[in-house]
Short mmCIF file of C-alpha atoms and ligand atoms in Angstrom, two decimals:
data_model
loop_
_atom_site.label_atom_id
_atom_site.label_comp_id
_atom_site.label_asym_id
_atom_site.label_seq_id
_atom_site.Cartn_x
_atom_site.Cartn_y
_atom_site.Cartn_z
CA MET K 1 17.49 19.10 -17.47
CA ARG K 2 15.46 16.17 -18.74
CA VAL K 3 14.14 14.27 -15.78
CA SER K 4 12.02 11.16 -15.29
CA VAL K 5 10.16 10.22 -12.13
CA ILE K 6 9.26 6.54 -11.85
CA GLY K 7 6.25 6.02 -9.57
CA CYS K 8 3.69 8.84 -9.37
CA GLY K 9 2.08 8.36 -5.97
CA TYR K 10 2.15 10.76 -3.02
CA LEU K 11 5.89 11.20 -3.38
CA GLY K 12 6.40 10.88 -7.14
CA ALA K 13 3.53 13.00 -8.47
CA VAL K 14 4.54 15.88 -6.20
CA HIS K 15 8.20 15.41 -7.06
CA ALA K 16 7.48 15.38 -10.82
CA ALA K 17 5.39 18.56 -10.62
CA ALA K 18 7.98 20.22 -8.36
CA MET K 19 10.82 19.40 -10.77
CA ALA K 20 8.81 21.00 -13.61
CA GLU K 21 8.23 24.00 -11.33
CA LEU K 22 12.03 24.27 -11.06
CA GLY K 23 12.19 24.49 -14.86
CA HIS K 24 13.11 20.93 -15.82
CA ASP K 25 11.48 18.86 -18.56
CA VAL K 26 9.82 16.03 -16.72
CA VAL K 27 8.17 12.77 -17.61
CA GLY K 28 6.33 10.94 -14.83
CA ILE K 29 5.97 7.18 -15.29
CA ASP K 30 3.59 4.90 -13.42
CA VAL K 31 2.10 1.45 -14.02
CA ASP K 32 -1.32 2.67 -12.85
CA SER K 33 -3.03 3.85 -16.04
CA GLU K 34 -5.93 5.53 -14.19
CA LYS K 35 -3.54 7.63 -12.15
CA ILE K 36 -1.58 8.56 -15.26
CA ALA K 37 -4.74 9.53 -17.16
CA MET K 38 -5.72 11.90 -14.34
CA LEU K 39 -2.25 13.41 -14.09
CA GLU K 40 -2.08 13.84 -17.86
CA ASN K 41 -5.28 15.90 -17.56
CA GLY K 42 -3.68 18.04 -14.89
CA GLN K 43 -5.79 16.45 -12.13
CA PRO K 44 -4.10 15.26 -8.93
CA PRO K 45 -5.06 11.64 -8.20
CA PHE K 46 -5.06 12.40 -4.45
CA PHE K 47 -5.66 15.36 -2.17
CA GLU K 48 -2.58 17.42 -1.39
CA PRO K 49 -2.66 21.16 -0.74
CA ASP K 50 -0.95 23.26 -3.48
CA LEU K 51 -0.53 20.26 -5.80
CA PRO K 52 -3.36 21.30 -8.17
CA GLU K 53 -1.72 24.70 -8.65
CA ILE K 54 1.79 23.45 -9.46
CA LEU K 55 0.40 20.64 -11.61
CA SER K 56 -1.60 23.04 -13.71
CA ARG K 57 1.31 25.48 -14.03
CA ALA K 58 3.53 22.62 -15.15
CA HIS K 59 0.85 21.40 -17.52
CA GLU K 60 0.53 24.81 -19.15
CA SER K 61 4.28 25.22 -19.46
CA GLY K 62 4.42 22.00 -21.47
CA ARG K 63 7.31 20.83 -19.28
CA LEU K 64 5.47 17.96 -17.61
CA THR K 65 4.04 14.83 -19.19
CA PHE K 66 2.89 11.55 -17.70
CA SER K 67 2.86 8.10 -19.24
CA THR K 68 2.77 4.39 -18.53
CA ASP K 69 5.42 3.89 -21.21
CA ILE K 70 8.80 3.30 -19.57
CA THR K 71 10.63 3.64 -22.90
CA LEU K 72 10.06 7.43 -22.61
CA VAL K 73 12.91 7.55 -20.07
CA ALA K 74 15.35 7.02 -22.95
CA ASP K 75 16.40 10.64 -23.46
CA CYS K 76 16.43 11.73 -19.79
CA ASP K 77 19.60 12.80 -17.96
CA VAL K 78 18.29 11.95 -14.50
CA HIS K 79 15.81 9.37 -13.21
CA PHE K 80 14.14 9.53 -9.82
CA ILE K 81 12.81 6.28 -8.36
CA GLY K 82 9.79 7.02 -6.14
CA VAL K 83 7.80 3.77 -6.22
CA GLY K 84 6.17 2.28 -3.13
CA THR K 85 7.91 0.10 -0.55
CA PRO K 86 4.93 -1.16 1.49
CA GLN K 87 5.09 -3.78 4.23
CA LEU K 88 5.03 -7.38 2.97
CA PRO K 89 1.73 -9.11 3.81
CA HIS K 90 3.11 -11.71 6.24
CA SER K 91 6.29 -10.10 7.44
CA ASP K 92 7.59 -6.85 8.94
CA ALA K 93 9.97 -6.37 6.03
CA ALA K 94 9.47 -4.00 3.11
CA ASP K 95 8.18 -5.34 -0.17
CA MET K 96 10.94 -4.48 -2.63
CA GLN K 97 9.28 -5.83 -5.78
CA TYR K 98 8.28 -2.35 -7.04
CA VAL K 99 11.77 -0.90 -6.63
CA GLU K 100 13.22 -3.93 -8.37
CA ALA K 101 10.72 -3.71 -11.24
CA ALA K 102 11.29 0.04 -11.64
CA PHE K 103 15.05 -0.49 -11.69
CA GLU K 104 14.78 -3.32 -14.23
CA GLY K 105 12.60 -1.24 -16.56
CA LEU K 106 14.80 1.77 -16.20
CA SER K 107 18.06 -0.05 -16.77
CA GLN K 108 16.71 -1.50 -20.02
CA HIS K 109 15.72 1.84 -21.50
CA MET K 110 17.90 4.53 -19.95
CA ARG K 111 20.82 6.27 -21.59
CA PRO K 112 23.93 4.34 -20.51
CA ASP K 113 25.47 7.38 -18.82
CA ALA K 114 22.39 8.67 -16.99
CA VAL K 115 22.12 9.24 -13.24
CA ILE K 116 19.59 7.32 -11.15
CA VAL K 117 18.38 8.99 -7.96
CA GLY K 118 16.76 6.73 -5.38
CA LYS K 119 14.03 8.46 -3.35
CA SER K 120 11.92 5.55 -2.07
CA THR K 121 12.45 4.58 1.57
CA VAL K 122 14.41 1.33 1.42
CA PRO K 123 16.09 -1.16 3.75
CA VAL K 124 19.74 -0.29 4.33
CA GLY K 125 21.89 -2.12 1.78
CA THR K 126 19.47 -1.64 -1.13
CA ALA K 127 21.41 1.17 -2.82
CA GLN K 128 24.65 -0.82 -2.83
CA GLU K 129 22.87 -3.82 -4.31
CA LEU K 130 21.30 -1.71 -7.06
CA ALA K 131 24.61 0.06 -7.71
CA ASN K 132 26.32 -3.30 -8.21
CA LYS K 133 23.68 -4.32 -10.74
CA LEU K 134 23.89 -0.96 -12.49
CA GLN K 135 27.68 -1.18 -12.74
CA ALA K 136 27.37 -4.53 -14.50
CA ILE K 137 24.83 -3.20 -17.04
CA HIS K 138 25.94 0.43 -17.54
CA PRO K 139 29.43 1.05 -16.16
CA ASN K 140 29.17 4.78 -16.99
CA ALA K 141 25.88 5.34 -15.18
CA SER K 142 25.69 6.27 -11.51
CA LEU K 143 23.30 5.88 -8.61
CA ILE K 144 22.82 8.37 -5.79
CA TRP K 145 20.45 7.84 -2.83
CA ASN K 146 18.47 10.96 -1.93
CA PRO K 147 15.86 10.06 0.70
CA GLU K 148 12.65 12.06 0.80
CA PHE K 149 11.43 13.72 4.00
CA LEU K 150 8.20 15.29 2.75
CA ARG K 151 5.15 15.32 5.00
CA GLU K 152 1.76 14.68 3.43
CA GLY K 153 -0.28 17.85 3.81
CA PHE K 154 2.89 19.93 3.23
CA ALA K 155 4.35 17.85 0.41
CA VAL K 156 4.74 20.64 -2.15
CA LYS K 157 6.40 23.01 0.29
CA ASP K 158 8.60 20.24 1.68
CA THR K 159 9.72 19.25 -1.81
CA LEU K 160 10.51 22.78 -2.97
CA GLU K 161 11.80 24.05 0.38
CA PRO K 162 13.19 21.01 2.20
CA ASP K 163 14.86 21.54 5.59
CA ARG K 164 17.80 19.46 4.36
CA VAL K 165 18.86 17.28 1.45
CA VAL K 166 20.89 14.13 1.92
CA TYR K 167 22.99 12.65 -0.88
CA GLY K 168 24.12 9.04 -0.44
CA LEU K 169 27.08 8.32 -2.75
CA SER K 170 28.94 5.18 -3.77
CA ALA K 171 32.33 4.68 -2.08
CA LYS K 172 34.05 5.50 -5.37
CA GLU K 173 32.16 8.73 -5.89
CA LEU K 174 32.69 9.74 -2.27
CA GLU K 175 36.44 9.71 -2.97
CA SER K 176 35.92 12.36 -5.67
CA GLY K 177 34.33 14.74 -3.17
CA ASP K 178 32.56 17.67 -4.81
CA ARG K 179 33.66 16.50 -8.25
CA ALA K 180 31.56 13.34 -8.01
CA ARG K 181 29.40 13.22 -11.11
CA SER K 182 26.09 12.20 -9.55
CA LEU K 183 26.53 14.89 -6.91
CA GLN K 184 27.11 17.55 -9.55
CA VAL K 185 24.13 16.40 -11.60
CA LEU K 186 21.82 16.43 -8.55
CA ASP K 187 23.21 19.83 -7.52
CA ASP K 188 22.17 21.05 -10.98
CA VAL K 189 18.69 19.59 -10.60
CA TYR K 190 18.27 21.21 -7.16
CA LYS K 191 20.18 24.42 -8.01
CA GLN K 192 17.38 26.77 -6.90
CA ILE K 193 16.70 24.81 -3.73
CA LEU K 194 20.37 24.80 -2.74
CA ALA K 195 20.76 28.49 -3.62
CA THR K 196 18.48 29.35 -0.68
CA GLY K 197 20.99 27.83 1.74
CA THR K 198 19.32 24.45 2.25
CA PRO K 199 21.81 22.25 4.13
CA ARG K 200 23.14 19.46 1.91
CA LEU K 201 24.69 16.46 3.64
CA VAL K 202 26.85 14.07 1.63
CA THR K 203 27.12 10.54 3.03
CA ASP K 204 27.68 6.97 1.95
CA TYR K 205 24.73 4.87 0.77
CA ALA K 206 24.08 3.14 4.09
CA THR K 207 23.99 6.39 6.05
CA ALA K 208 21.59 8.05 3.60
CA GLU K 209 19.24 5.06 3.74
CA LEU K 210 19.41 4.97 7.54
CA VAL K 211 18.89 8.73 7.94
CA LYS K 212 15.40 8.34 6.53
CA VAL K 213 14.28 5.35 8.59
CA SER K 214 15.91 6.56 11.77
CA ALA K 215 14.17 9.95 11.44
CA ASN K 216 10.84 8.12 11.22
CA ALA K 217 11.78 5.76 14.05
CA PHE K 218 12.62 8.75 16.24
CA LEU K 219 9.33 10.52 15.48
CA ALA K 220 7.35 7.32 16.13
CA THR K 221 9.21 6.87 19.41
CA LYS K 222 8.40 10.41 20.49
CA ILE K 223 4.69 9.84 19.84
CA SER K 224 4.66 6.48 21.61
CA PHE K 225 6.60 7.95 24.52
CA ILE K 226 3.90 10.52 25.19
CA ASN K 227 1.21 7.89 24.66
CA ALA K 228 2.92 5.69 27.26
CA MET K 229 2.80 8.68 29.60
CA ALA K 230 -0.90 9.00 28.71
CA GLU K 231 -1.46 5.44 29.93
CA ILE K 232 0.18 6.34 33.22
CA ALA K 233 -1.73 9.61 33.40
CA GLU K 234 -4.95 7.65 32.95
CA ALA K 235 -4.05 5.40 35.88
CA THR K 236 -3.16 8.34 38.15
CA GLY K 237 -5.51 11.15 37.17
CA ALA K 238 -2.67 13.26 35.78
CA ASP K 239 -3.10 15.34 32.62
CA VAL K 240 -0.76 14.27 29.81
CA THR K 241 -1.35 17.46 27.84
CA GLN K 242 -0.06 19.62 30.68
CA LEU K 243 2.77 17.16 31.15
CA ALA K 244 3.70 17.51 27.44
CA ASP K 245 3.56 21.32 27.70
CA ALA K 246 5.83 21.25 30.71
CA ILE K 247 8.45 18.83 29.38
CA GLY K 248 8.18 20.34 25.90
CA LEU K 249 9.48 23.66 27.19
CA ASP K 250 12.82 21.98 27.73
CA GLU K 251 14.63 22.77 24.49
CA ARG K 252 16.32 19.39 24.53
CA ILE K 253 12.88 17.75 24.37
CA GLY K 254 10.68 20.17 22.36
CA ARG K 255 6.87 20.20 22.26
CA ARG K 256 6.34 18.91 18.71
CA PHE K 257 5.26 15.29 18.21
CA LEU K 258 4.31 15.12 21.89
CA ASN K 259 0.56 15.02 21.38
CA ALA K 260 -0.98 12.05 23.10
CA GLY K 261 -3.95 10.53 21.33
CA VAL K 262 -4.96 7.66 19.13
CA GLY K 263 -1.42 7.33 17.78
CA PHE K 264 0.40 7.42 14.48
CA GLY K 265 -0.45 5.77 11.17
CA GLY K 266 -0.13 6.42 7.47
CA GLY K 267 1.88 4.90 4.66
CA CYS K 268 5.27 5.59 6.27
CA LEU K 269 5.85 5.55 10.05
CA PRO K 270 4.31 2.14 10.88
CA LYS K 271 5.84 0.26 7.95
CA ASP K 272 9.17 2.06 8.21
CA ILE K 273 9.74 1.11 11.86
CA ARG K 274 8.75 -2.49 11.14
CA ALA K 275 11.05 -2.64 8.11
CA LEU K 276 13.89 -1.27 10.24
CA ILE K 277 13.30 -3.97 12.86
CA ALA K 278 13.25 -6.66 10.14
CA ARG K 279 16.42 -5.37 8.50
CA ALA K 280 18.25 -4.99 11.82
CA GLU K 281 17.35 -8.61 12.64
CA GLU K 282 18.69 -9.77 9.26
CA LEU K 283 21.91 -7.92 10.02
CA GLY K 284 22.21 -9.60 13.44
CA VAL K 285 21.63 -6.34 15.36
CA GLY K 286 17.96 -6.82 16.11
CA ARG K 287 18.46 -6.03 19.80
CA SER K 288 19.39 -2.46 18.93
CA VAL K 289 15.84 -1.76 17.88
CA THR K 290 13.79 -4.11 20.08
CA PHE K 291 12.37 -0.96 21.68
CA LEU K 292 10.69 -0.17 18.36
CA ARG K 293 8.46 -3.21 18.86
CA GLU K 294 7.29 -1.59 22.08
CA VAL K 295 6.82 1.70 20.21
CA ASP K 296 4.60 -0.17 17.75
CA ASP K 297 2.70 -1.96 20.55
CA ILE K 298 2.05 1.23 22.52
CA ASN K 299 0.73 2.74 19.30
CA SER K 300 -1.66 -0.17 18.67
CA ARG K 301 -2.88 -0.06 22.28
CA ARG K 302 -4.09 3.53 21.80
CA ARG K 303 -6.56 2.34 19.18
CA GLU K 304 -7.80 -0.38 21.55
CA ARG K 305 -8.04 2.18 24.35
CA VAL K 306 -10.34 4.43 22.31
CA VAL K 307 -12.64 1.51 21.55
CA GLU K 308 -12.59 0.48 25.22
CA LEU K 309 -13.37 4.02 26.32
CA ALA K 310 -16.22 4.29 23.80
CA THR K 311 -17.70 1.08 25.20
CA GLU K 312 -17.38 2.36 28.79
CA VAL K 313 -18.93 5.73 27.92
CA LEU K 314 -21.87 3.98 26.26
CA GLY K 315 -22.58 1.86 29.32
CA GLY K 316 -20.75 -1.36 28.44
CA SER K 317 -22.16 -2.17 25.03
CA LEU K 318 -21.90 -0.57 21.63
CA ASN K 319 -24.75 -2.57 20.18
CA GLY K 320 -27.03 -0.33 18.15
CA LYS K 321 -25.45 2.82 19.57
CA ARG K 322 -24.93 5.59 17.07
CA VAL K 323 -21.34 6.76 16.96
CA ALA K 324 -20.30 9.75 14.84
CA VAL K 325 -16.66 9.32 13.85
CA LEU K 326 -15.04 12.61 12.88
CA GLY K 327 -12.05 11.88 10.67
CA LEU K 328 -10.84 8.92 8.62
CA THR K 329 -7.44 9.96 7.28
CA PHE K 330 -4.27 9.30 9.26
CA LYS K 331 -3.70 13.05 9.59
CA PRO K 332 -5.46 16.25 8.51
CA ASN K 333 -4.90 17.83 5.07
CA SER K 334 -4.49 14.47 3.37
CA ASP K 335 -6.83 11.87 1.86
CA ASP K 336 -4.48 9.05 2.85
CA VAL K 337 -6.12 6.32 4.93
CA ARG K 338 -3.23 3.83 4.81
CA ASP K 339 -2.92 2.30 8.30
CA SER K 340 -5.04 5.16 9.62
CA PRO K 341 -5.88 4.94 13.35
CA ALA K 342 -9.13 6.82 12.66
CA LEU K 343 -10.38 4.33 10.06
CA ASP K 344 -9.19 1.41 12.17
CA VAL K 345 -11.17 2.64 15.18
CA ALA K 346 -14.28 3.17 13.02
CA VAL K 347 -13.99 -0.40 11.68
CA ARG K 348 -13.52 -1.86 15.18
CA LEU K 349 -16.55 0.01 16.54
CA LYS K 350 -18.63 -1.22 13.63
CA GLY K 351 -17.39 -4.76 14.28
CA LEU K 352 -18.62 -4.48 17.86
CA GLY K 353 -22.13 -3.63 16.76
CA ALA K 354 -22.09 0.18 16.81
CA ASP K 355 -24.09 2.10 14.23
CA VAL K 356 -21.08 4.03 12.92
CA VAL K 357 -21.45 7.12 10.76
CA ALA K 358 -18.04 8.32 9.69
CA THR K 359 -17.13 11.58 8.04
CA ASP K 360 -14.00 13.23 6.69
CA PRO K 361 -13.42 16.22 4.41
CA GLN K 362 -11.20 14.23 2.01
CA GLY K 363 -10.83 10.62 3.10
CA ILE K 364 -14.23 9.09 2.32
CA PRO K 365 -13.52 7.72 -1.20
CA ASN K 366 -10.35 5.92 -0.06
CA ALA K 367 -11.98 4.67 3.15
CA GLU K 368 -15.05 3.44 1.28
CA GLN K 369 -12.89 1.44 -1.09
CA ARG K 370 -11.24 -0.40 1.80
CA HIS K 371 -14.21 -0.69 4.16
CA PRO K 372 -17.53 -0.45 2.33
CA GLN K 373 -19.37 -1.84 5.39
CA ILE K 374 -19.22 1.54 7.13
CA ASN K 375 -21.82 4.24 6.69
CA TYR K 376 -20.08 7.37 5.34
CA GLU K 377 -21.52 10.86 5.36
CA LEU K 378 -19.78 13.83 3.77
CA SER K 379 -21.72 16.42 5.76
CA THR K 380 -20.40 16.77 9.32
CA GLU K 381 -23.81 17.96 10.44
CA LYS K 382 -25.57 14.89 9.07
CA ALA K 383 -22.91 12.60 10.55
CA LEU K 384 -23.51 14.12 13.98
CA GLN K 385 -27.28 13.80 13.79
CA SER K 386 -28.71 11.73 16.68
CA ALA K 387 -25.30 10.44 17.78
CA ASP K 388 -24.97 8.79 21.19
CA LEU K 389 -21.24 9.42 21.06
CA VAL K 390 -19.01 11.74 19.04
CA LEU K 391 -15.47 10.56 18.43
CA LEU K 392 -12.86 12.96 17.07
CA VAL K 393 -10.02 10.91 15.58
CA THR K 394 -8.40 13.14 12.93
CA GLU K 395 -7.71 16.73 13.93
CA TRP K 396 -8.99 18.56 10.84
CA ASP K 397 -9.38 22.29 11.52
CA GLU K 398 -13.11 22.18 10.87
CA TYR K 399 -13.54 19.66 13.70
CA LYS K 400 -11.40 21.69 16.07
CA GLN K 401 -13.61 24.69 15.36
CA LEU K 402 -16.93 22.95 16.01
CA ASP K 403 -19.24 24.83 18.33
CA PRO K 404 -20.18 22.69 21.37
CA THR K 405 -23.65 24.25 21.68
CA PHE K 406 -24.49 23.74 18.02
CA VAL K 407 -23.17 20.17 18.00
CA GLY K 408 -25.13 19.60 21.21
CA SER K 409 -28.32 20.51 19.37
CA LEU K 410 -27.70 17.77 16.77
CA VAL K 411 -26.78 14.75 18.87
CA ARG K 412 -28.90 12.47 21.04
CA GLU K 413 -26.38 12.23 23.89
CA LYS K 414 -23.63 14.74 24.64
CA ASN K 415 -20.75 12.26 24.88
CA LEU K 416 -17.47 13.22 23.28
CA ILE K 417 -14.17 11.35 23.02
CA ASP K 418 -11.40 13.63 21.82
CA GLY K 419 -9.03 11.02 20.39
CA ARG K 420 -6.48 13.70 19.45
CA ASN K 421 -6.70 15.92 22.53
CA ALA K 422 -7.37 18.62 19.98
CA LEU K 423 -10.27 20.41 21.70
CA VAL K 424 -10.44 22.69 24.72
CA PRO K 425 -12.16 20.46 27.34
CA VAL K 426 -13.64 23.28 29.41
CA GLN K 427 -15.52 24.71 26.40
CA TRP K 428 -17.26 21.37 25.94
CA SER K 429 -17.89 20.79 29.65
CA LEU K 430 -19.43 24.25 29.95
CA ALA K 431 -21.88 23.27 27.19
CA GLU K 432 -22.77 20.22 29.31
CA TRP K 433 -20.85 17.65 27.34
CA ASN K 434 -19.24 14.58 28.90
CA TYR K 435 -15.77 15.24 27.55
CA PHE K 436 -13.19 12.43 27.53
CA GLY K 437 -9.66 13.11 26.34
CA LEU K 438 -6.85 10.55 26.22
CA GLY K 439 -4.54 10.69 29.20
CA ARG K 440 -6.14 13.77 30.66
N1 NAD W 1 3.98 9.44 1.21
C1 NAD W 1 4.91 10.07 1.93
O1 NAD W 1 4.62 10.95 2.75
C2 NAD W 1 6.36 9.69 1.78
C3 NAD W 1 7.34 10.53 2.34
C4 NAD W 1 8.68 10.16 2.23
C5 NAD W 1 9.02 8.98 1.62
N2 NAD W 1 8.05 8.17 1.10
C6 NAD W 1 8.47 6.92 0.45
O2 NAD W 1 8.27 7.10 -0.95
C7 NAD W 1 7.91 5.86 -1.56
C8 NAD W 1 6.60 6.05 -2.30
O3 NAD W 1 5.59 6.35 -1.34
P1 NAD W 1 4.17 6.90 -1.77
O4 NAD W 1 3.50 7.31 -0.53
O5 NAD W 1 4.32 7.87 -2.88
O6 NAD W 1 3.51 5.56 -2.33
P2 NAD W 1 2.28 5.43 -3.33
O7 NAD W 1 1.75 4.06 -3.14
O8 NAD W 1 1.38 6.61 -3.22
O9 NAD W 1 2.96 5.53 -4.79
C9 NAD W 1 3.75 4.55 -5.35
C10 NAD W 1 3.50 4.55 -6.84
O10 NAD W 1 4.43 3.70 -7.50
C11 NAD W 1 3.77 3.10 -8.59
N3 NAD W 1 4.54 1.95 -9.08
C12 NAD W 1 4.68 0.72 -8.53
N4 NAD W 1 5.49 -0.04 -9.29
C13 NAD W 1 5.88 0.72 -10.34
C14 NAD W 1 6.74 0.51 -11.45
N5 NAD W 1 7.37 -0.65 -11.62
N6 NAD W 1 6.92 1.51 -12.33
C15 NAD W 1 6.29 2.70 -12.16
N7 NAD W 1 5.48 2.95 -11.12
C16 NAD W 1 5.27 1.99 -10.21
C17 NAD W 1 2.41 2.76 -8.03
O11 NAD W 1 1.47 2.51 -9.06
C18 NAD W 1 2.11 4.01 -7.22
O12 NAD W 1 1.43 4.98 -7.97
C19 NAD W 1 7.87 4.86 -0.42
O13 NAD W 1 9.11 4.21 -0.33
C20 NAD W 1 7.63 5.71 0.80
O14 NAD W 1 8.09 5.11 1.98
C21 NAD W 1 6.74 8.52 1.15
#
């Protein structure tokens, strides 16, 4: 099929390459000419495992092109909208200007009977609004909402082998059941994915939109729950990691997403829970999600707690103390520093007078763009040199594998805060480190 993908960021670039991998002819459109130039050369504009390989295969096959020219959507059968929906600057709500602009551009140039597939994470009600507009412009076109669940770091695998696909249909199309046109077209696009038995759930628009945000709200809640337990563990001397192991063995609870630490971040979870709160308030059901404010607050407190602990460990003042910050991205295997707890902590420490040297295998260019005041060092060894305190804030494998004795030979003082509870405390204590975990 001929497919366009509007918006070529973390979601869209991967989606475009993955659709070409499935054998479709794809054009990726973005307003960012630098990003498009890189993608046109087969270069990923961000770090994502396996993306370089599928991009170059797609490039060689001639099935994937990128452009800033929206008119190229004209001969496509299907259009995916994957533009950003960040938080508005002075509100919790999502900024919908990019979705609106993408839709406007698309509706002007698309074939009048094409299918639009919404992938961006949007406030509930958006799909219906867009469908109404589409109906007025192109009565023979259709809109289906197909939220994306990919995880950065596993984006290629999650796109090609999703654990489920959700199709949100208009009320009219829902009546046609399996004969609904947009459903059949999307089934064709995802034929190979569905052939492997991937569950496909067909819902109305509102449910599809809510599935995405409620999944993120649930995951955020799980993380903040264990971080709340970490606060209590800190006040009582209990060990939150053992607690998580013990409750996680209950199948109804599960161990995943129960790692206490510096909390969640990134371009999705924080803004998605805030947008859900804002939308619920608009709908007059704000009370249903008041607890998400607490989830957000607990999460912010973990960042403060790490800074507080660093100050305590360094004797009450950070002034002039050298702090090696290991990690800048919001999670390992990504270069994404959007709302990253690691970068936030580094910035706060710097603001309090610490001599911060921050390192990360992939995140330095993005971090440097946002916070040039910090001293960045690509080499972990150099970053650790003469540190008074080592702070692990993103659990990259290379940091988890650091040798306590070797690291001990580089630093000035053997103080370590494990902001992700990712290390084995006894190994560090045996090498005479002052090890501080969170909630343990
Ligand atoms: N990143 C993830 O892990 C992830 C996972 C699931 C869902 N999502 C959702 O997907 C959407 C995109 O997220 P992202 O992380 O890829 O964001 P991103 O900021 O990396 O990418 C968005 C892209 O859209 C482009 N864009 C903006 N306006 C445009 C327009 N009018 N026409 C064409 N391109 C335009 C931007 O230049 C940018 O490249 C968001 O709604 C997000 O919540 C993201």
